[in-house]
Coordinates of C-alpha atoms in Angstrom, one line a residue:
Chain D
M1 CA -28.9 -30.7 -27.1
T2 CA -30.2 -27.9 -27.4
L3 CA -32.9 -28.0 -25.0
A4 CA -30.3 -29.3 -22.6
L5 CA -28.5 -25.9 -23.3
E6 CA -31.3 -23.7 -22.4
I7 CA -31.9 -25.7 -19.7
L8 CA -28.9 -25.0 -18.3
A9 CA -28.8 -21.1 -19.4
T10 CA -32.2 -20.6 -17.5
V11 CA -30.6 -22.9 -14.5
I12 CA -27.8 -20.5 -14.0
M13 CA -29.8 -17.2 -14.6
L14 CA -32.0 -18.3 -11.6
T15 CA -28.7 -18.5 -9.8
V16 CA -27.7 -15.0 -10.5
A17 CA -31.1 -14.1 -9.7
L18 CA -31.3 -15.4 -6.3
G19 CA -27.6 -13.9 -5.4
I20 CA -29.1 -10.7 -5.9
Y21 CA -30.4 -10.9 -2.6
R22 CA -27.1 -11.1 -1.5
I23 CA -27.2 -7.5 -2.9
E24 CA -29.9 -6.2 -1.1
R25 CA -29.2 -7.4 2.2
G26 CA -25.4 -6.6 2.4
P27 CA -24.6 -6.0 5.2
T28 CA -21.1 -4.4 4.2
G29 CA -20.1 -3.1 0.8
T30 CA -17.5 -6.5 0.7
D31 CA -20.5 -8.7 0.5
R32 CA -22.7 -6.8 -2.3
M33 CA -18.8 -7.1 -4.3
L34 CA -19.2 -11.0 -3.8
S35 CA -22.0 -11.0 -5.9
A36 CA -20.6 -8.6 -8.5
M37 CA -18.1 -11.4 -8.5
L38 CA -20.2 -14.4 -8.8
F39 CA -22.1 -12.4 -11.6
G40 CA -18.8 -12.3 -13.4
T41 CA -18.4 -16.7 -13.6
S42 CA -21.8 -17.0 -14.1
G43 CA -21.7 -14.1 -17.3
V44 CA -19.0 -16.6 -18.8
A45 CA -20.8 -19.7 -18.5
L46 CA -24.0 -17.8 -19.3
T47 CA -22.4 -16.3 -22.9
L48 CA -20.4 -19.7 -23.4
V49 CA -24.0 -21.3 -23.1
L50 CA -25.6 -18.6 -25.4
G51 CA -22.6 -19.1 -27.9
E52 CA -23.2 -22.6 -28.4
L53 CA -26.8 -22.1 -28.7
T54 CA -27.6 -19.4 -31.3
G55 CA -24.3 -20.3 -33.1
L56 CA -22.5 -17.0 -32.8
H57 CA -18.7 -18.4 -32.1
G58 CA -17.7 -14.8 -31.3
L59 CA -19.2 -15.0 -28.5
R60 CA -16.2 -16.9 -26.9
D61 CA -14.7 -13.7 -27.0
M62 CA -16.8 -12.0 -25.3
A63 CA -16.8 -14.8 -22.6
L64 CA -12.8 -13.8 -22.2
V65 CA -13.8 -10.4 -22.1
F66 CA -15.6 -11.4 -19.1
A67 CA -13.5 -13.2 -17.2
L68 CA -10.8 -10.2 -17.4
L69 CA -13.3 -7.8 -16.4
G70 CA -14.4 -9.9 -12.9
A71 CA -10.4 -9.0 -12.1
L72 CA -10.8 -5.8 -13.0
T73 CA -13.5 -5.1 -10.9
A74 CA -12.3 -6.7 -7.9
V75 CA -9.1 -5.1 -7.9
A76 CA -10.7 -1.5 -8.6
F77 CA -13.1 -2.0 -5.5
V78 CA -10.4 -3.5 -3.0
K79 CA -7.7 -0.8 -4.3
R80 CA -9.8 2.4 -4.5
A81 CA -13.8 1.9 -3.3
W82 CA -12.7 -0.3 0.3
G83 CA -14.7 0.4 3.0
A84 CA -16.9 3.3 1.0
D85 CA -20.3 1.1 2.4
D86 CA -19.9 1.2 6.1
Chain M
M1 CA -24.1 -47.4 -28.9
P2 CA -22.9 -45.0 -31.8
W3 CA -20.0 -42.5 -30.9
Q4 CA -21.9 -39.3 -30.4
T5 CA -25.0 -40.7 -28.3
V6 CA -22.0 -41.5 -25.5
I7 CA -20.9 -38.3 -26.0
D8 CA -24.1 -37.2 -25.8
V9 CA -24.7 -38.8 -22.5
I10 CA -21.5 -37.5 -20.9
T11 CA -22.7 -34.0 -22.2
Y12 CA -25.6 -34.1 -20.4
A13 CA -24.4 -34.9 -17.1
L14 CA -21.8 -32.7 -17.5
F15 CA -24.4 -30.1 -18.0
A16 CA -26.7 -31.5 -14.9
A17 CA -23.3 -31.5 -12.5
S18 CA -23.1 -27.7 -13.7
G19 CA -26.1 -26.5 -12.8
F20 CA -26.4 -28.4 -9.5
F21 CA -22.4 -26.6 -9.0
F22 CA -23.9 -22.9 -9.9
L23 CA -27.0 -23.4 -7.5
A24 CA -25.0 -24.5 -4.8
G25 CA -22.6 -21.4 -5.2
S26 CA -25.1 -18.9 -5.1
V27 CA -27.2 -20.6 -2.3
G28 CA -24.0 -20.4 -0.2
L29 CA -23.8 -17.2 -1.0
V30 CA -27.0 -16.7 0.2
R31 CA -26.9 -18.8 3.1
F32 CA -23.2 -18.6 4.4
P33 CA -23.1 -16.2 7.7
D34 CA -19.7 -14.3 7.0
V35 CA -17.6 -12.9 3.9
Y36 CA -15.4 -15.6 4.4
T37 CA -17.2 -18.3 4.5
R38 CA -19.3 -17.1 1.4
L39 CA -15.6 -16.2 -0.7
H40 CA -15.3 -20.3 0.0
A41 CA -18.7 -20.8 -1.9
L42 CA -18.4 -18.4 -4.4
T43 CA -14.7 -19.3 -6.1
K44 CA -14.8 -23.2 -5.5
S45 CA -18.6 -23.7 -6.3
D46 CA -19.1 -21.4 -9.4
N47 CA -15.2 -22.3 -10.8
L48 CA -16.0 -26.2 -10.8
G49 CA -19.9 -25.5 -12.4
L50 CA -17.9 -23.2 -15.5
G51 CA -15.2 -25.8 -15.6
L52 CA -18.3 -29.1 -16.2
A53 CA -20.2 -26.8 -18.4
S54 CA -17.3 -26.1 -20.5
T55 CA -15.6 -29.4 -20.6
G56 CA -19.6 -29.9 -22.0
L57 CA -19.2 -27.4 -24.4
A58 CA -15.3 -28.7 -25.4
L59 CA -17.1 -32.2 -26.0
Q60 CA -20.4 -31.2 -28.4
S61 CA -17.8 -28.9 -29.9
G62 CA -15.5 -31.7 -31.4
S63 CA -12.2 -29.5 -32.4
W64 CA -9.3 -29.5 -30.6
I65 CA -8.4 -25.9 -30.8
V66 CA -12.5 -24.5 -29.9
A67 CA -11.3 -27.2 -26.8
A68 CA -7.9 -25.7 -26.2
K69 CA -9.9 -21.8 -25.9
L70 CA -12.5 -23.1 -23.8
L71 CA -9.5 -24.9 -21.4
L72 CA -7.8 -21.2 -21.8
I73 CA -10.7 -19.4 -20.7
W74 CA -11.7 -21.5 -17.9
M75 CA -7.7 -21.3 -16.8
I76 CA -8.2 -17.3 -16.8
V77 CA -11.4 -17.3 -15.1
I78 CA -9.3 -19.5 -12.0
V79 CA -6.3 -17.7 -12.1
A80 CA -8.5 -14.3 -11.8
G81 CA -10.8 -15.7 -9.4
A82 CA -8.1 -17.2 -7.1
T83 CA -6.3 -13.5 -6.9
A84 CA -9.3 -11.5 -5.8
C85 CA -10.4 -14.3 -3.7
Y86 CA -7.0 -13.3 -2.4
L87 CA -7.0 -9.6 -2.7
V88 CA -10.7 -9.7 -1.2
A89 CA -10.2 -12.2 2.0
N90 CA -6.7 -10.2 2.2
S91 CA -8.6 -6.7 2.6
A92 CA -10.9 -7.8 5.3
R93 CA -8.7 -9.4 7.3
N94 CA -6.6 -6.1 7.4
S95 CA -9.5 -3.7 8.0
G96 CA -10.4 -6.1 10.9
I97 CA -13.6 -7.8 9.7
E98 CA -13.4 -10.4 12.4
P99 CA -14.0 -14.2 11.2
W100 CA -17.2 -16.3 12.0
T101 CA -17.2 -18.6 14.8
G102 CA -20.3 -20.2 15.3
G103 CA -22.6 -19.8 17.7
D104 CA -25.6 -18.1 17.6
R105 CA -26.6 -20.1 14.1
Chain J
M1 CA -37.8 -23.1 -22.5
M2 CA -36.0 -19.7 -23.7
G3 CA -39.0 -17.9 -22.7
I4 CA -38.7 -18.7 -19.4
F5 CA -35.0 -17.8 -19.8
D6 CA -36.4 -14.4 -21.4
I7 CA -38.5 -13.7 -18.5
L8 CA -36.2 -14.4 -15.8
L9 CA -33.8 -12.1 -17.8
V10 CA -36.1 -9.4 -18.1
G11 CA -37.3 -9.7 -14.8
T12 CA -33.7 -9.5 -13.3
L13 CA -32.9 -6.8 -15.3
L14 CA -35.8 -4.4 -13.8
W15 CA -34.4 -5.4 -10.7
I16 CA -31.2 -4.1 -10.8
A17 CA -32.2 -1.3 -12.6
F18 CA -35.3 -0.1 -9.7
G19 CA -32.3 -1.3 -7.4
S20 CA -30.0 0.9 -9.0
L21 CA -31.8 4.2 -9.2
N22 CA -34.3 3.8 -6.0
E23 CA -31.4 3.8 -3.5
N24 CA -29.6 6.3 -0.9
K25 CA -26.8 3.7 -0.7
L26 CA -23.9 4.9 -3.2
F27 CA -22.3 2.2 -2.8
K28 CA -25.4 -0.3 -3.3
S29 CA -26.2 1.9 -6.5
V30 CA -22.6 1.5 -7.7
V31 CA -22.3 -2.4 -7.4
M32 CA -26.2 -2.6 -8.7
F33 CA -25.0 -0.7 -12.1
I34 CA -21.7 -2.7 -12.9
I35 CA -24.4 -5.8 -12.4
F36 CA -26.6 -3.9 -15.1
G37 CA -23.7 -4.0 -17.7
L38 CA -23.5 -7.2 -17.3
F39 CA -26.9 -8.5 -17.4
M40 CA -27.4 -5.8 -20.4
A41 CA -24.5 -7.4 -22.4
I42 CA -26.6 -10.9 -22.2
A43 CA -29.8 -9.2 -23.3
W44 CA -27.5 -8.0 -25.6
I45 CA -27.1 -11.4 -26.9
R46 CA -30.3 -12.4 -26.8
L47 CA -31.5 -9.5 -29.1
G48 CA -29.2 -10.7 -31.6
S49 CA -26.2 -8.0 -31.8
P50 CA -22.7 -10.0 -30.1
D51 CA -20.9 -6.6 -31.1
V52 CA -23.4 -4.5 -28.7
A53 CA -23.1 -6.7 -26.3
L54 CA -19.1 -6.5 -26.4
A55 CA -19.0 -2.9 -26.3
E56 CA -21.9 -3.3 -23.1
A57 CA -19.7 -5.5 -21.4
A58 CA -15.7 -4.3 -21.7
I59 CA -17.4 0.0 -21.4
G60 CA -20.5 -0.3 -19.7
A61 CA -19.6 -2.8 -17.0
G62 CA -15.6 -2.8 -17.1
A63 CA -14.4 0.7 -17.4
T64 CA -17.4 2.3 -16.4
G65 CA -18.0 0.4 -13.2
A66 CA -14.0 0.7 -12.3
L67 CA -14.4 4.6 -12.6
M68 CA -17.5 4.4 -10.3
L69 CA -16.1 2.5 -7.5
D70 CA -12.8 5.1 -7.7
A71 CA -15.5 8.0 -7.7
V72 CA -17.2 6.3 -4.5
G73 CA -13.8 5.7 -2.9
H74 CA -13.1 9.6 -3.7
L75 CA -16.3 10.9 -1.9
R76 CA -15.6 8.5 1.1
S77 CA -12.4 9.9 1.4
R78 CA -13.7 13.2 1.3
A79 CA -16.6 13.0 3.5
T80 CA -14.8 11.4 6.1
P81 CA -12.8 15.0 7.7
Y82 CA -15.9 17.3 7.0
P83 CA -19.1 15.4 8.6
T84 CA -21.4 18.3 7.5
G85 CA -19.8 19.9 4.4
H86 CA -20.4 23.8 5.3
E87 CA -17.1 24.8 6.5
S88 CA -15.4 23.1 4.2
R89 CA -15.2 25.7 1.5
E90 CA -12.9 28.1 2.7
S91 CA -10.3 25.7 2.8
D92 CA -11.3 23.8 -0.4
D93 CA -10.7 27.2 -2.6
G94 CA -7.7 28.5 -0.6
Chain K
M1 CA 16.5 -23.7 -4.6
S2 CA 16.3 -22.1 -1.3
E3 CA 18.4 -19.1 -2.3
T4 CA 16.7 -15.5 -2.3
P5 CA 15.4 -14.2 -5.2
T6 CA 17.6 -11.9 -7.0
T7 CA 17.6 -9.4 -9.5
I8 CA 18.2 -10.5 -13.1
T9 CA 20.6 -9.8 -15.3
P10 CA 20.0 -8.5 -18.9
R11 CA 21.8 -12.1 -20.5
E12 CA 19.1 -14.2 -18.4
R13 CA 16.8 -11.7 -19.7
L14 CA 17.3 -12.4 -23.3
R15 CA 17.6 -16.5 -22.9
R16 CA 13.9 -16.6 -21.6
L17 CA 12.8 -14.4 -24.8
P18 CA 12.3 -17.3 -27.5
G19 CA 10.2 -19.5 -24.8
R20 CA 8.4 -16.8 -23.9
A21 CA 7.3 -15.8 -28.0
V22 CA 6.8 -19.1 -28.6
G23 CA 4.5 -19.0 -25.6
M24 CA 2.4 -15.9 -26.5
L25 CA 2.1 -17.2 -30.5
L26 CA 0.3 -20.0 -29.0
V27 CA -1.9 -18.3 -26.9
W28 CA -2.5 -16.3 -29.9
F29 CA -3.0 -19.1 -32.3
V30 CA -5.6 -20.5 -29.5
V31 CA -7.4 -17.2 -28.8
T32 CA -8.0 -16.7 -32.6
E33 CA -9.3 -20.4 -33.3
A34 CA -6.3 -21.4 -35.4
D35 CA -7.2 -18.4 -37.9
I36 CA -3.9 -18.8 -40.2
P37 CA -4.1 -15.1 -42.2
S38 CA -4.7 -13.0 -38.0
L39 CA -0.9 -14.2 -37.8
V40 CA 0.3 -12.0 -39.9
I41 CA -1.0 -9.2 -37.0
G42 CA -0.2 -12.3 -34.2
V43 CA 3.3 -12.5 -34.8
P44 CA 4.3 -8.7 -34.1
I45 CA 2.1 -8.9 -31.6
A46 CA 3.3 -11.9 -29.9
L47 CA 7.0 -11.0 -29.8
A48 CA 5.6 -7.5 -28.8
A49 CA 4.5 -9.2 -25.7
A50 CA 7.0 -11.1 -25.1
T51 CA 9.7 -8.6 -25.1
L52 CA 7.9 -6.5 -22.5
S53 CA 6.8 -9.0 -20.4
V54 CA 10.5 -10.0 -20.0
A55 CA 11.4 -6.6 -20.3
L56 CA 9.4 -5.5 -16.9
Q57 CA 10.0 -8.8 -15.2
P58 CA 11.0 -7.7 -11.6
R59 CA 12.7 -11.0 -10.3
S60 CA 13.9 -14.3 -11.5
L61 CA 11.2 -17.0 -11.9
S62 CA 12.0 -20.2 -10.7
G63 CA 11.6 -22.7 -13.5
V64 CA 9.1 -25.1 -13.9
Y65 CA 9.5 -29.0 -14.3
L66 CA 7.8 -30.8 -16.0
P67 CA 6.8 -34.4 -14.4
G68 CA 6.0 -32.4 -11.4
A69 CA 4.1 -29.8 -13.4
I70 CA 2.1 -32.7 -14.7
R71 CA 1.5 -34.6 -11.2
F72 CA 0.5 -31.4 -9.9
A73 CA -1.7 -30.5 -12.7
R74 CA -3.7 -34.0 -12.0
F75 CA -3.4 -33.2 -8.2
F76 CA -5.2 -29.8 -8.5
A77 CA -8.1 -31.5 -10.9
V78 CA -9.1 -34.4 -8.6
N79 CA -8.9 -31.9 -5.3
S80 CA -10.7 -28.8 -6.9
V81 CA -13.4 -31.0 -7.5
L82 CA -13.6 -32.4 -4.5
G83 CA -13.6 -28.5 -3.0
G84 CA -16.6 -28.1 -5.1
I85 CA -18.6 -30.7 -3.6
D86 CA -17.5 -30.6 -0.1
V87 CA -18.4 -26.3 -0.2
A88 CA -21.7 -27.5 -2.2
F89 CA -23.0 -29.8 0.5
R90 CA -22.4 -27.8 3.3
A91 CA -23.8 -25.1 1.5
L92 CA -27.1 -27.4 0.7
G93 CA -27.4 -29.4 3.7
P94 CA -29.9 -28.6 6.0
R95 CA -27.6 -27.7 8.9
M96 CA -24.7 -26.2 7.8
R97 CA -21.7 -28.2 9.5
L98 CA -19.4 -25.1 9.7
A99 CA -16.4 -24.6 12.0
P100 CA -14.2 -22.0 10.6
A101 CA -11.2 -20.5 12.0
I102 CA -7.9 -18.8 11.4
V103 CA -4.9 -21.2 11.2
H104 CA -1.3 -20.2 10.3
Y105 CA 0.8 -22.6 8.5
P106 CA 4.5 -21.6 8.4
L107 CA 6.2 -21.7 4.8
R108 CA 8.4 -24.1 3.7
I109 CA 8.8 -23.2 0.0
S110 CA 11.0 -20.3 -1.2
G111 CA 11.1 -17.9 -3.9
S112 CA 8.1 -15.1 -4.2
F113 CA 6.6 -16.8 -7.2
P114 CA 6.3 -20.3 -5.5
R115 CA 4.6 -18.6 -2.5
V116 CA 1.9 -16.6 -4.3
F117 CA 1.4 -20.0 -6.4
F118 CA 0.9 -21.9 -3.4
A119 CA -1.4 -19.2 -1.8
N120 CA -3.6 -19.0 -4.8
T121 CA -4.0 -22.9 -5.1
I122 CA -4.8 -22.8 -1.5
S123 CA -7.5 -20.8 -2.2
M124 CA -9.0 -23.5 -4.7
L125 CA -8.4 -26.8 -2.7
P126 CA -11.2 -28.0 -0.2
G127 CA -12.5 -26.3 2.7
T128 CA -8.9 -23.6 2.8
L129 CA -8.8 -19.9 1.5
S130 CA -5.3 -18.1 2.1
S131 CA -6.1 -14.7 3.6
R132 CA -2.8 -13.1 4.5
L133 CA 0.8 -13.5 3.1
T134 CA 3.5 -12.6 5.1
D135 CA 7.7 -12.8 5.1
D136 CA 7.5 -17.1 5.7
T137 CA 4.0 -17.9 7.1
V138 CA 0.6 -17.8 5.5
E139 CA -2.5 -17.2 7.0
V140 CA -5.3 -19.5 5.9
H141 CA -8.9 -19.3 6.9
V142 CA -10.2 -23.2 7.2
L143 CA -14.5 -24.1 7.0
D144 CA -13.9 -26.7 9.4
C145 CA -11.2 -26.5 12.1
T146 CA -11.9 -30.4 13.2
R147 CA -9.9 -31.9 9.6
P148 CA -5.8 -32.0 9.9
V149 CA -5.8 -29.0 8.3
I150 CA -2.0 -28.4 8.3
E151 CA -1.5 -32.2 7.3
D152 CA -3.6 -31.1 4.4
L153 CA -1.7 -28.0 3.2
A154 CA 1.8 -29.9 4.1
K155 CA 0.5 -32.1 1.0
V156 CA -0.7 -29.2 -0.9
E157 CA 3.1 -27.6 -0.2
E158 CA 4.9 -30.3 -1.4
R159 CA 2.8 -30.8 -4.8
V160 CA 3.8 -27.2 -5.3
A161 CA 7.4 -27.7 -4.5
D162 CA 7.7 -30.5 -6.8
L163 CA 6.0 -28.4 -9.5
F164 CA 8.8 -25.9 -9.4
G165 CA 11.2 -28.8 -8.9
A166 CA 12.4 -28.1 -5.3
Q167 CA 12.7 -30.3 -1.8
L168 CA 11.1 -29.1 1.0
S169 CA 12.4 -30.5 4.8
P170 CA 10.0 -32.4 6.8
H171 CA 6.9 -30.1 8.4
E172 CA 7.1 -28.6 11.6
G173 CA 4.9 -26.1 13.5
G174 CA 1.4 -24.3 13.0
G175 CA -2.0 -24.5 14.5
V176 CA -4.9 -23.3 14.9
L177 CA -5.1 -19.5 16.5

């Protein structure tokens, strides 16, 4: 089971590295923000998997923080910084 | 077949599917042509990937309360994701970003 | 297997760090900074300190990220009416 | 169920308090992973949160109809999996089969909360993404306009109405922009 968890963590990390391409390319600020939202979800999954792997069960609380932060950043972006990159 | 083996096999399948959907979400984010189609890839594929991974972890944990907590985390991600997705799509519409409609690709 | 994970994590972190510094596009730097916070939190987990990771995620990525997005928005709304930035000094003081 | 949302009376707020408090306490219990000593803090916090949430509630929410909720949960689980599979194969296929369009869908359910809930549900289901919610229509971005989108949306709307225990009139109108 440990190996399966490690492979899953590596795959998620790989997809994240793939997503950074979208921040580099743009073209608009919205596209860049989408990658940040993607990493919110991937961050939750990664934290849960690492928590199971290392036996640190407090990491489930951290996954909750990640989940809430994704929404917070999206709202801050839409309300405050919309169109800042045009 | 012992019970633990059955659970392990199901968990492997869930993890494999979860990795597949995370990969598909990122590939969609890179390949899709405009903001709206990328949002599709982001909300659906990634939330499903997270759901499958947390189901697998819940099976492995073997405790009801942990399974409930993982379900709660997933539900929070879904609600937050759907709301954020609507906000971004709505702002994009209001600021006049036109959806891509086929053609040059 | 975790060796590959760690190499990917460090590589990604360095890439994001350079991306957030070495860029004249302000908004891109801010997004890179937010993502840097998220990945630094993952790195803290790998280093075995979940408490620091929690603080990093909440403060580094969340609060500072939202403040910086706000700041970028303000900069833009300031910048639009005064394209050059020189003539605006009197009207700002008065 | 077709009355417009009205302001909520203090008595109604008070009536909702116990249920809300039990819900908050349940969330606390799950988040702390059944840590009994932490209830010393958890019970007052849950009560305070319930009071605050009832006091700040702007309008009357529609009540949830339990059998409908179970049907909705099943429908949502199956269809969100289908939605993920659908978008995954579109992204990974050698030729991306995309035919995006904006569709206007006239809403039949009433009440602000059910409508917002419906708009958010749309975003999680195969090939649809709500992009604007106005007084009586919702604007949906669809990935593939060759599919019978309006019929699918009507089905989803019936499920959401069932969740809130409402009946809908037969569907008419709407179309691709």
